[in-house]
Amino acid sequence: MHRFRTTFKRLRPLTAAQRVQQGPSGRRASGRASGTSEPSLNRTSSNYAEEMYLAWRENPRSVHQSWDVFFRSSDAGPGAASSPAPPGASAQGPTSSPVLMDAPPNVAKLVEDHLAVQSLIRAYQVRGHHIAKLDPLEISCVDFDDAPCTVGFQNLGFHGLDESHLDEVFRLPTTTFIGGGQSTLSLREIVRRLEVAYCGHIGVEFMFINDVQQCQWIRQKFETPGITECSVEEKQTLLSRMIQSTRFEEFLQRKWSSEKRFGLEGCESLIPALKTIIDKSSQSGVESVIMGMPHRGRLNVLANVIRKELEQIFCQFDSKLEAADEGSGDVKYHLGMYHRRMNRVSDRYVTLSLMANPSHLEAVDPVVQGKTKAEQFYRGDVEGKRVMSVLLHGDAAFAGQGVVYETFHLSNLPSYSTHGTVHVVVNNQIGFTTDPRVARSSPYPTDVARVVNAPIFHVNADDPVAVTYVCSVAAEWRNTFHKDVVVDLVCYRRNGHNEMDEPMFTQPLMYKQIRKQKGVLQKFADKLMAEGLVTSQEFQEQVAQYDKVCEEAFTRSKDEKILHIKHWLDSPWPGFFQLDGRPRSLSCPSTGIAEDELSHIGNTAASVPVEEFTIHGGLARILRGRGLMVGRRLCDWALGEYMAFGSLLTEGIHVRLSGQDVERGTFSHRHHVLHDQNIDKKTCIPMNHLSSDQAPYSVCNSSLSEYGVLGFELGFAMSSPSALVLWEAQFGDFHNTAQCIIDQFISSGQTKWVRQNGIVLLLPHGMEGMGPEHSSARPERFLQMCNDDPDVFPEVSEDFVVRQLHDCNWIVVNCSTPANYFHVLRRQILQPYRKPLIVFTPKSLLRHPEVKSSFDEMLPGTHFRRVIPEEGPAASRPQEVKRVIFCTGKIYYDLSRERRSRGLEQEVAIARVEQLSPFPFDLVKEEANRYGNSDLVWCQEEHKNQGYYDYIRPRLKTAISRTRPVWYAGRESSAASATGSKHSHLLELQRFMDSAFDLEAFSGKL
């Protein structure tokens, strides 16, 4: 017994009194184990014996007499008399327990049988879902790699038990709740109850979770006898919701049988599932639920969950409906909605927001999470008790789309966590036409959720009672532990991918079975009628009543002549726009600020505003350098950004900067978070020490993800127009892994969904001999998606600048001075609307001695300069200028140096186009006309088929009314964005510099 004493002294987390308390029989061990990891139990485990020993030490009468005899004998020590070990005890292999070698045979057998039962119980908890009746079609192709499923009567022998044990009574371990109020059960009843808990229409995956408390919570929710039953009132409510879900789809099919609508047939229980999650969450105090989903079932969710007016949905099917809003609009099954309503179950108001999204499956996931995080932030909801997210998925996309993993990966990160999301997978058991057996490598489509220890509840979607119970548990889990949870609705798709698709081409056997399948509503109604809870007449009356509601809404929908997309807005900004959605003004104030404010922000940037804080010596030199610049009334790029952020913060504007390594900056220029060199995790953010009433500054290093994180920040920016939200790529070309978010949401979001967004993308860009990667931010891609017409010179008016910005889909700039960068960031907030801003930021210019701006360029009355004209000697005698070079960004400094070295300051003028889109037609025209005798050249460091040339050339020609040719100076066309050879890079640079400054280079050319 020495082993008992020493082991328990090390591992014992609770006293015996805490672990064992008297039950109805006086011997029930009902305490629950405490710890942070779930123990690995098997037949050789001594957990059960240890538990009995602890109870015996507290009170010898609290255990069975055989245990008392055994422990008295063992505790007497090795010299005491003891019964001989049973013959062969040491050779029994996995069926023997080392601590029982000297025990009497009957005691050893008793302990081994109890451990076998404990092993059997654990097998059900781990593998019960393998044989659960989850598939309504009973053709499931889930592949467990032929792993043995060690549950069921037929597998008792695996655990050392057989049929002779079935009627023996066993004491239940503390790791199960199947006993209810009983502490002992026969083996037959143990197996029966485990079958009910784990092998029915619900399959539970949770034993991979490494937290005992959470495992115990789940066991209690599914093992307690009768816990999944619902009341008569709940069943009647469920029937009503099933009628709404089913008859809505049938109504659409009757009225528009040849229209795509991506109906919910085959998973009608999704509607009561979502309503249950919302009901339960509202009862727990949740005030806002933000949802994202694919197109299947969206119209049903809009109608019966969000409560969009039915006539507004039905009129979407009218092909003659005229659009009242500018833009393209979108198909009805992509639109979102925002609605605040009373929840009848909780008697509390709840706000529901369903995000609009493209066909790109799962792309909306991080966007929903970002919007949820923002709402939690602005409400001060630090634990996620008032705002939550619900994400719906398809089985093929959940397993196949990488952004699902990226989104899960954000779930526990401090700056990105939304404190738990309920994921609902509509598991059609098929993709578009692709069988799961060739669509994923994992048994379930939900296995990706295991990476964050999210429990997974599989449920047969043809059992609405089981579905609503599982969803109730999922909502309660989220509101208890604030962690993700997955509900896998195993269902089928009655039609093809859409109503026009023929699924029998590729899934003939599945769809033969589906054709025979009775609808879930009829099956549920028949069950309730059999139970006497509803009559056939009452059921038919409820159906007729909902049909009447749909018919009346259909009649009203015929009166709708105009489609208002803004009525489908998922993220309204009350008070920011006029009632008709237009800006409150078309003017933008000066973006400059007072000099004392510049000095104060600059001095803060150069300081460590926390006492007893030790910074790195190199950083101390950087801060001293900042202080010297402020004293000289100058700022470099990093300080210009600091001025913009700091001034907005003091004006009450929240600033959030996110991305890889943004706290320090990829190029070690920013240093917005200071780290104490002696104390781990002790940090200081000087920007949060500007004033006592400033807005908070959030700067967060993200995970190594672009798609997920950019989507998250886009969602964050949707929540409020009164925040500057920025995402910075580590290098500009890394944005291409987030291209879906850029293409489908940022560039076209307002056009499709009348949804403005002011997100800022900072994309480091520049050809500096560093190879094909890390050089180009691919400006040509952004410029190609700009909506301004290259062949039309806009009408110039007093509000030309602001109106041009208002009409564009996004703003693209390449600033060459810190002051202009400062202004464009402030303009992003001060303008009376919100547009995405794309900024190509520098790399080498961060420390370039010429790239500094005077405070004079940032004072009140100053603005962002769309074009910076020639300001040198050439400007004073424009008639003598022979060439005007238009350029943008970093190349200006190379051109300026080259012009100076060639002594051409009088003959060549250089103009910088700082705002590329919307194109500054007026200022470019003015600059070109000033030098009427010169030829015009566009110069860029990018290759000819990349960069800005294809965008700039037709617009520059339009600006000058095509009166002069526009020549090109730059690198030749290339498939790669840059050379990998430093030598070749310099040769290319010199070659196009020669072209740019050879005043005869284009003579005689057309």
Tab-separated table of C-alpha atoms in Angstrom, residues 97-447:
chain	number	residue	atom	x	y	z
A	97	SER	CA	-3.678	-4.364	-12.010
A	98	PRO	CA	-0.255	-3.982	-10.364
A	99	VAL	CA	-1.690	-2.601	-7.131
A	100	LEU	CA	-3.823	-5.697	-6.650
A	101	MET	CA	-1.079	-8.334	-6.824
A	102	ASP	CA	-1.449	-9.242	-3.116
A	103	ALA	CA	-5.222	-8.816	-2.961
A	104	PRO	CA	-7.624	-11.660	-2.222
A	105	PRO	CA	-8.942	-13.195	-5.458
A	106	ASN	CA	-12.519	-12.014	-4.951
A	107	VAL	CA	-11.391	-8.439	-4.308
A	108	ALA	CA	-9.057	-8.400	-7.290
A	109	LYS	CA	-11.850	-9.708	-9.535
A	110	LEU	CA	-14.265	-7.118	-8.149
A	111	VAL	CA	-11.837	-4.275	-8.853
A	112	GLU	CA	-11.025	-5.576	-12.326
A	113	ASP	CA	-14.705	-5.875	-13.233
A	114	HIS	CA	-15.381	-2.337	-12.061
A	115	LEU	CA	-12.439	-1.060	-14.052
A	116	ALA	CA	-13.742	-2.955	-17.066
A	117	VAL	CA	-17.100	-1.236	-16.698
A	118	GLN	CA	-15.328	2.093	-16.370
A	119	SER	CA	-13.436	1.323	-19.580
A	120	LEU	CA	-16.708	0.426	-21.299
A	121	ILE	CA	-18.297	3.708	-20.238
A	122	ARG	CA	-15.326	5.633	-21.527
A	123	ALA	CA	-15.501	3.761	-24.825
A	124	TYR	CA	-19.048	5.006	-25.316
A	125	GLN	CA	-18.019	8.553	-24.443
A	126	VAL	CA	-15.156	8.431	-26.941
A	127	ARG	CA	-16.603	6.326	-29.762
A	128	GLY	CA	-20.348	6.211	-29.305
A	129	HIS	CA	-20.845	8.692	-32.140
A	130	HIS	CA	-19.318	6.120	-34.514
A	131	ILE	CA	-22.496	4.058	-34.411
A	132	ALA	CA	-25.013	6.805	-33.666
A	133	LYS	CA	-28.013	6.881	-36.032
A	134	LEU	CA	-27.133	10.233	-37.543
A	135	ASP	CA	-27.978	9.843	-41.222
A	136	PRO	CA	-31.668	10.302	-42.134
A	137	LEU	CA	-30.999	8.386	-45.364
A	138	GLU	CA	-29.145	5.571	-43.564
A	139	ILE	CA	-26.459	5.523	-46.267
A	140	SER	CA	-23.700	7.356	-44.374
A	141	CYS	CA	-20.258	7.096	-45.901
A	142	VAL	CA	-18.324	8.425	-42.905
A	143	ASP	CA	-15.015	6.527	-42.916
A	144	PHE	CA	-13.345	5.720	-39.594
A	145	ASP	CA	-10.510	3.792	-41.243
A	146	ASP	CA	-11.975	0.491	-40.036
A	147	ALA	CA	-11.045	1.345	-36.449
A	148	PRO	CA	-12.779	-1.065	-34.043
A	149	CYS	CA	-15.772	0.437	-32.301
A	150	THR	CA	-15.578	-1.052	-28.809
A	151	VAL	CA	-19.142	-0.350	-27.720
A	152	GLY	CA	-22.348	-2.377	-27.656
A	153	PHE	CA	-23.271	-5.733	-26.157
A	154	GLN	CA	-21.338	-7.521	-28.871
A	155	ASN	CA	-18.084	-5.892	-27.750
A	156	LEU	CA	-18.237	-6.646	-24.032
A	157	GLY	CA	-15.442	-9.169	-24.451
A	158	PHE	CA	-13.067	-6.448	-25.540
A	159	HIS	CA	-13.311	-5.023	-22.032
A	160	GLY	CA	-13.026	-8.365	-20.225
A	161	LEU	CA	-16.769	-8.709	-19.694
A	162	ASP	CA	-19.311	-11.139	-21.079
A	163	GLU	CA	-23.018	-11.887	-20.955
A	164	SER	CA	-22.692	-13.421	-17.514
A	165	HIS	CA	-21.993	-9.932	-16.179
A	166	LEU	CA	-25.125	-8.336	-17.659
A	167	ASP	CA	-27.240	-8.649	-14.544
A	168	GLU	CA	-24.438	-7.920	-12.087
A	169	VAL	CA	-24.685	-4.570	-10.331
A	170	PHE	CA	-21.756	-2.179	-10.537
A	171	ARG	CA	-20.949	1.003	-8.739
A	172	LEU	CA	-20.795	3.888	-11.232
A	173	PRO	CA	-17.602	5.965	-11.525
A	174	THR	CA	-17.628	9.731	-11.068
A	175	THR	CA	-17.034	10.259	-14.784
A	176	THR	CA	-20.587	9.434	-15.793
A	177	PHE	CA	-24.079	10.755	-15.111
A	178	ILE	CA	-26.098	7.838	-16.484
A	179	GLY	CA	-27.154	6.871	-12.989
A	180	GLY	CA	-29.229	9.957	-12.393
A	181	GLY	CA	-30.045	9.560	-8.698
A	182	GLN	CA	-28.693	6.000	-8.565
A	183	SER	CA	-25.168	5.082	-7.575
A	184	THR	CA	-25.270	1.522	-8.907
A	185	LEU	CA	-26.733	-0.095	-12.004
A	186	SER	CA	-26.680	-3.484	-13.631
A	187	LEU	CA	-24.372	-3.852	-16.601
A	188	ARG	CA	-27.400	-4.380	-18.848
A	189	GLU	CA	-28.888	-1.060	-17.738
A	190	ILE	CA	-25.515	0.700	-17.993
A	191	VAL	CA	-25.179	-0.344	-21.626
A	192	ARG	CA	-28.798	0.586	-22.377
A	193	ARG	CA	-28.415	4.052	-20.948
A	194	LEU	CA	-25.120	4.609	-22.729
A	195	GLU	CA	-26.748	3.553	-25.992
A	196	VAL	CA	-29.509	6.098	-25.417
A	197	ALA	CA	-27.032	8.864	-24.555
A	198	TYR	CA	-24.425	8.329	-27.263
A	199	CYS	CA	-25.774	6.064	-30.010
A	200	GLY	CA	-29.191	7.478	-30.843
A	201	HIS	CA	-29.897	10.487	-33.033
A	202	ILE	CA	-27.181	12.494	-31.285
A	203	GLY	CA	-23.454	11.815	-31.548
A	204	VAL	CA	-21.117	13.734	-29.273
A	205	GLU	CA	-17.416	14.345	-29.884
A	206	PHE	CA	-15.808	15.871	-26.832
A	207	MET	CA	-13.303	13.543	-25.197
A	208	PHE	CA	-10.391	15.277	-26.948
A	209	ILE	CA	-11.064	18.352	-24.790
A	210	ASN	CA	-8.308	18.639	-22.191
A	211	ASP	CA	-10.403	20.252	-19.477
A	212	VAL	CA	-12.149	17.953	-16.989
A	213	GLN	CA	-14.760	20.510	-15.973
A	214	GLN	CA	-15.852	20.996	-19.566
A	215	CYS	CA	-15.983	17.247	-20.202
A	216	GLN	CA	-18.052	16.716	-17.083
A	217	TRP	CA	-20.416	19.500	-18.152
A	218	ILE	CA	-21.015	17.809	-21.510
A	219	ARG	CA	-21.450	14.384	-19.922
A	220	GLN	CA	-24.096	15.760	-17.609
A	221	LYS	CA	-25.947	17.394	-20.533
A	222	PHE	CA	-26.179	14.184	-22.558
A	223	GLU	CA	-25.981	11.297	-20.070
A	224	THR	CA	-28.529	12.323	-17.432
A	225	PRO	CA	-31.572	10.076	-18.001
A	226	GLY	CA	-34.454	11.860	-19.758
A	227	ILE	CA	-32.560	15.120	-20.125
A	228	THR	CA	-33.169	15.424	-23.873
A	229	GLU	CA	-36.953	15.209	-23.548
A	230	CYS	CA	-38.966	18.364	-24.121
A	231	SER	CA	-42.295	19.520	-22.756
A	232	VAL	CA	-45.645	19.472	-24.546
A	233	GLU	CA	-45.488	23.242	-24.993
A	234	GLU	CA	-41.983	23.010	-26.467
A	235	LYS	CA	-43.106	20.340	-28.928
A	236	GLN	CA	-46.033	22.481	-30.042
A	237	THR	CA	-43.734	25.470	-30.561
A	238	LEU	CA	-41.372	23.232	-32.485
A	239	LEU	CA	-44.206	22.034	-34.713
A	240	SER	CA	-45.160	25.637	-35.491
A	241	ARG	CA	-41.583	26.466	-36.448
A	242	MET	CA	-41.299	23.374	-38.604
A	243	ILE	CA	-44.496	24.374	-40.419
A	244	GLN	CA	-43.086	27.829	-41.150
A	245	SER	CA	-39.793	26.423	-42.386
A	246	THR	CA	-41.341	23.740	-44.594
A	247	ARG	CA	-44.320	25.597	-46.002
A	248	PHE	CA	-42.210	28.647	-46.874
A	249	GLU	CA	-40.078	26.534	-49.199
A	250	GLU	CA	-43.129	24.799	-50.642
A	251	PHE	CA	-44.771	28.169	-51.298
A	252	LEU	CA	-41.726	29.413	-53.203
A	253	GLN	CA	-41.606	26.189	-55.185
A	254	ARG	CA	-45.264	26.547	-56.176
A	255	LYS	CA	-44.963	30.186	-57.216
A	256	TRP	CA	-41.518	30.191	-58.815
A	257	SER	CA	-40.743	26.624	-59.775
A	258	SER	CA	-38.192	27.634	-62.429
A	259	GLU	CA	-36.263	30.131	-60.258
A	260	LYS	CA	-33.050	29.495	-58.384
A	261	ARG	CA	-33.569	30.045	-54.687
A	262	PHE	CA	-31.251	27.471	-53.028
A	263	GLY	CA	-34.039	26.116	-50.853
A	264	LEU	CA	-33.730	24.371	-47.525
A	265	GLU	CA	-35.620	21.183	-48.423
A	266	GLY	CA	-34.054	18.262	-46.595
A	267	CYS	CA	-32.848	20.385	-43.673
A	268	GLU	CA	-35.987	22.209	-42.612
A	269	SER	CA	-35.010	21.734	-38.966
A	270	LEU	CA	-32.350	24.429	-39.451
A	271	ILE	CA	-34.942	27.131	-38.738
A	272	PRO	CA	-36.000	25.841	-35.282
A	273	ALA	CA	-32.313	25.129	-34.643
A	274	LEU	CA	-31.324	28.772	-35.181
A	275	LYS	CA	-34.336	30.083	-33.295
A	276	THR	CA	-33.438	27.866	-30.350
A	277	ILE	CA	-29.877	29.205	-30.304
A	278	ILE	CA	-31.189	32.769	-30.357
A	279	ASP	CA	-33.833	32.057	-27.691
A	280	LYS	CA	-31.374	30.421	-25.332
A	281	SER	CA	-28.737	33.107	-25.870
A	282	SER	CA	-31.237	35.914	-25.341
A	283	GLN	CA	-32.261	34.307	-22.047
A	284	SER	CA	-28.576	34.372	-21.068
A	285	GLY	CA	-28.339	38.125	-21.704
A	286	VAL	CA	-27.196	38.273	-25.328
A	287	GLU	CA	-28.522	41.438	-26.990
A	288	SER	CA	-27.052	41.146	-30.490
A	289	VAL	CA	-26.514	38.123	-32.724
A	290	ILE	CA	-24.430	38.524	-35.886
A	291	MET	CA	-24.817	35.750	-38.429
A	292	GLY	CA	-23.088	34.602	-41.584
A	293	MET	CA	-24.257	31.861	-43.899
A	294	PRO	CA	-24.022	30.488	-47.453
A	295	HIS	CA	-26.860	30.813	-49.941
A	296	ARG	CA	-28.706	27.566	-49.158
A	297	GLY	CA	-31.675	28.394	-46.932
A	298	ARG	CA	-30.881	32.128	-46.775
A	299	LEU	CA	-34.355	33.237	-47.872
A	300	ASN	CA	-35.919	30.992	-45.245
A	301	VAL	CA	-33.616	32.365	-42.555
A	302	LEU	CA	-34.413	35.931	-43.625
A	303	ALA	CA	-38.130	35.212	-43.463
A	304	ASN	CA	-38.473	33.035	-40.384
A	305	VAL	CA	-35.453	33.906	-38.221
A	306	ILE	CA	-34.532	37.501	-39.012
A	307	ARG	CA	-38.212	38.270	-39.788
A	308	LYS	CA	-37.771	40.129	-43.058
A	309	GLU	CA	-41.185	41.094	-44.464
A	310	LEU	CA	-42.378	38.294	-46.729
A	311	GLU	CA	-43.545	40.683	-49.443
A	312	GLN	CA	-40.037	42.160	-49.621
A	313	ILE	CA	-38.682	38.666	-50.244
A	314	PHE	CA	-41.351	37.695	-52.743
A	315	CYS	CA	-40.960	40.841	-54.807
A	316	GLN	CA	-37.311	39.883	-55.375
A	317	PHE	CA	-38.587	37.254	-57.813
A	318	ASP	CA	-40.150	39.940	-60.017
A	319	SER	CA	-37.866	40.437	-63.004
A	320	LYS	CA	-39.507	43.799	-63.809
A	321	LEU	CA	-38.633	45.377	-60.470
A	322	GLU	CA	-36.603	48.574	-60.897
A	323	ALA	CA	-33.616	49.287	-58.675
A	324	ALA	CA	-33.902	52.490	-56.666
A	325	ASP	CA	-30.266	52.472	-55.528
A	326	GLU	CA	-27.146	53.090	-57.534
A	327	GLY	CA	-24.938	50.129	-58.216
A	328	SER	CA	-25.324	46.611	-59.472
A	329	GLY	CA	-27.254	45.098	-56.595
A	330	ASP	CA	-26.974	41.370	-55.968
A	331	VAL	CA	-29.027	38.224	-56.258
A	332	LYS	CA	-31.599	37.683	-53.532
A	333	TYR	CA	-29.801	34.752	-51.903
A	334	HIS	CA	-26.689	36.891	-51.210
A	335	LEU	CA	-28.408	39.781	-49.439
A	336	GLY	CA	-28.206	40.533	-45.737
A	337	MET	CA	-30.499	42.128	-43.209
A	338	TYR	CA	-30.491	43.967	-39.887
A	339	HIS	CA	-33.489	43.838	-37.547
A	340	ARG	CA	-34.223	44.498	-33.887
A	341	ARG	CA	-37.185	42.625	-32.472
A	342	MET	CA	-38.683	41.257	-29.306
A	343	ASN	CA	-37.791	37.673	-28.496
A	344	ARG	CA	-40.948	36.011	-27.264
A	345	VAL	CA	-39.162	33.359	-25.236
A	346	SER	CA	-36.936	35.728	-23.243
A	347	ASP	CA	-39.187	38.811	-23.406
A	348	ARG	CA	-36.095	40.820	-24.311
A	349	TYR	CA	-35.154	42.764	-27.406
A	350	VAL	CA	-32.510	41.174	-29.585
A	351	THR	CA	-30.781	42.597	-32.648
A	352	LEU	CA	-30.202	40.174	-35.504
A	353	SER	CA	-27.790	40.919	-38.326
A	354	LEU	CA	-27.325	38.549	-41.257
A	355	MET	CA	-24.284	39.586	-43.260
A	356	ALA	CA	-24.479	39.927	-47.029
A	357	ASN	CA	-21.878	37.768	-48.724
A	358	PRO	CA	-20.734	36.537	-52.132
A	359	SER	CA	-20.922	33.015	-53.521
A	360	HIS	CA	-17.373	32.414	-52.307
A	361	LEU	CA	-18.139	29.942	-49.558
A	362	GLU	CA	-16.876	30.652	-46.053
A	363	ALA	CA	-15.437	34.035	-47.090
A	364	VAL	CA	-17.900	35.748	-44.774
A	365	ASP	CA	-16.670	33.857	-41.680
A	366	PRO	CA	-13.889	36.242	-40.584
A	367	VAL	CA	-16.003	39.245	-41.600
A	368	VAL	CA	-18.720	38.174	-39.160
A	369	GLN	CA	-16.130	37.657	-36.440
A	370	GLY	CA	-14.642	41.103	-36.997
A	371	LYS	CA	-18.032	42.807	-36.824
A	372	THR	CA	-18.840	40.849	-33.675
A	373	LYS	CA	-15.556	41.874	-32.077
A	374	ALA	CA	-16.221	45.515	-32.942
A	375	GLU	CA	-19.689	45.489	-31.410
A	376	GLN	CA	-18.303	43.863	-28.283
A	377	PHE	CA	-15.575	46.516	-28.164
A	378	TYR	CA	-17.923	49.478	-28.521
A	379	ARG	CA	-20.353	48.065	-25.939
A	380	GLY	CA	-17.577	47.333	-23.457
A	381	ASP	CA	-18.519	43.647	-23.661
A	382	VAL	CA	-15.149	42.239	-22.651
A	383	GLU	CA	-16.465	38.704	-22.029
A	384	GLY	CA	-18.825	38.386	-24.980
A	385	LYS	CA	-21.936	38.178	-22.823
A	386	ARG	CA	-23.976	40.691	-24.834
A	387	VAL	CA	-22.851	40.159	-28.442
A	388	MET	CA	-22.258	36.806	-30.122
A	389	SER	CA	-21.767	35.330	-33.581
A	390	VAL	CA	-23.445	32.393	-35.284
A	391	LEU	CA	-21.879	30.942	-38.433
A	392	LEU	CA	-23.617	28.552	-40.804
A	393	HIS	CA	-21.595	26.308	-43.074
A	394	GLY	CA	-21.989	23.669	-45.734
A	395	ASP	CA	-20.262	20.357	-45.130
A	396	ALA	CA	-18.032	20.460	-48.233
A	397	ALA	CA	-16.945	24.063	-47.675
A	398	PHE	CA	-16.357	23.607	-43.939
A	399	ALA	CA	-13.897	20.812	-44.695
A	400	GLY	CA	-12.415	22.284	-47.854
A	401	GLN	CA	-11.986	26.024	-47.414
A	402	GLY	CA	-8.792	27.100	-45.654
A	403	VAL	CA	-10.341	30.294	-44.325
A	404	VAL	CA	-12.375	28.117	-41.939
A	405	TYR	CA	-9.146	27.107	-40.210
A	406	GLU	CA	-7.855	30.681	-40.303
A	407	THR	CA	-11.047	31.854	-38.605
A	408	PHE	CA	-10.877	29.148	-35.943
A	409	HIS	CA	-7.231	30.077	-35.427
A	410	LEU	CA	-8.286	33.600	-34.425
A	411	SER	CA	-10.846	32.418	-31.888
A	412	ASN	CA	-8.582	32.436	-28.825
A	413	LEU	CA	-6.251	35.314	-29.726
A	414	PRO	CA	-6.734	38.290	-27.368
A	415	SER	CA	-7.201	40.929	-30.067
A	416	TYR	CA	-9.460	38.755	-32.207
A	417	SER	CA	-11.456	36.503	-29.876
A	418	THR	CA	-15.226	36.919	-29.930
A	419	HIS	CA	-15.544	34.696	-26.851
A	420	GLY	CA	-17.164	31.789	-28.594
A	421	THR	CA	-19.073	31.190	-31.811
A	422	VAL	CA	-21.853	28.714	-32.461
A	423	HIS	CA	-21.111	26.979	-35.767
A	424	VAL	CA	-23.991	25.176	-37.477
A	425	VAL	CA	-23.035	22.862	-40.335
A	426	VAL	CA	-25.809	22.011	-42.779
A	427	ASN	CA	-24.374	18.631	-43.665
A	428	ASN	CA	-25.919	17.694	-47.018
A	429	GLN	CA	-23.483	14.767	-47.235
A	430	ILE	CA	-22.503	16.054	-50.664
A	431	GLY	CA	-20.830	19.069	-52.256
A	432	PHE	CA	-22.122	20.467	-55.568
A	433	THR	CA	-21.828	17.039	-57.193
A	434	THR	CA	-18.826	15.713	-55.251
A	435	ASP	CA	-19.087	12.712	-52.962
A	436	PRO	CA	-17.595	13.214	-49.447
A	437	ARG	CA	-15.371	10.186	-50.021
A	438	VAL	CA	-13.351	12.205	-52.516
A	439	ALA	CA	-13.963	15.627	-50.962
A	440	ARG	CA	-12.195	15.333	-47.606
A	441	SER	CA	-9.576	13.250	-45.844
A	442	SER	CA	-11.184	13.376	-42.404
A	443	PRO	CA	-14.097	11.193	-41.253
A	444	TYR	CA	-16.350	14.165	-40.520
A	445	PRO	CA	-16.497	17.542	-42.261
A	446	THR	CA	-16.288	19.114	-38.796
A	447	ASP	CA	-12.914	17.725	-37.738
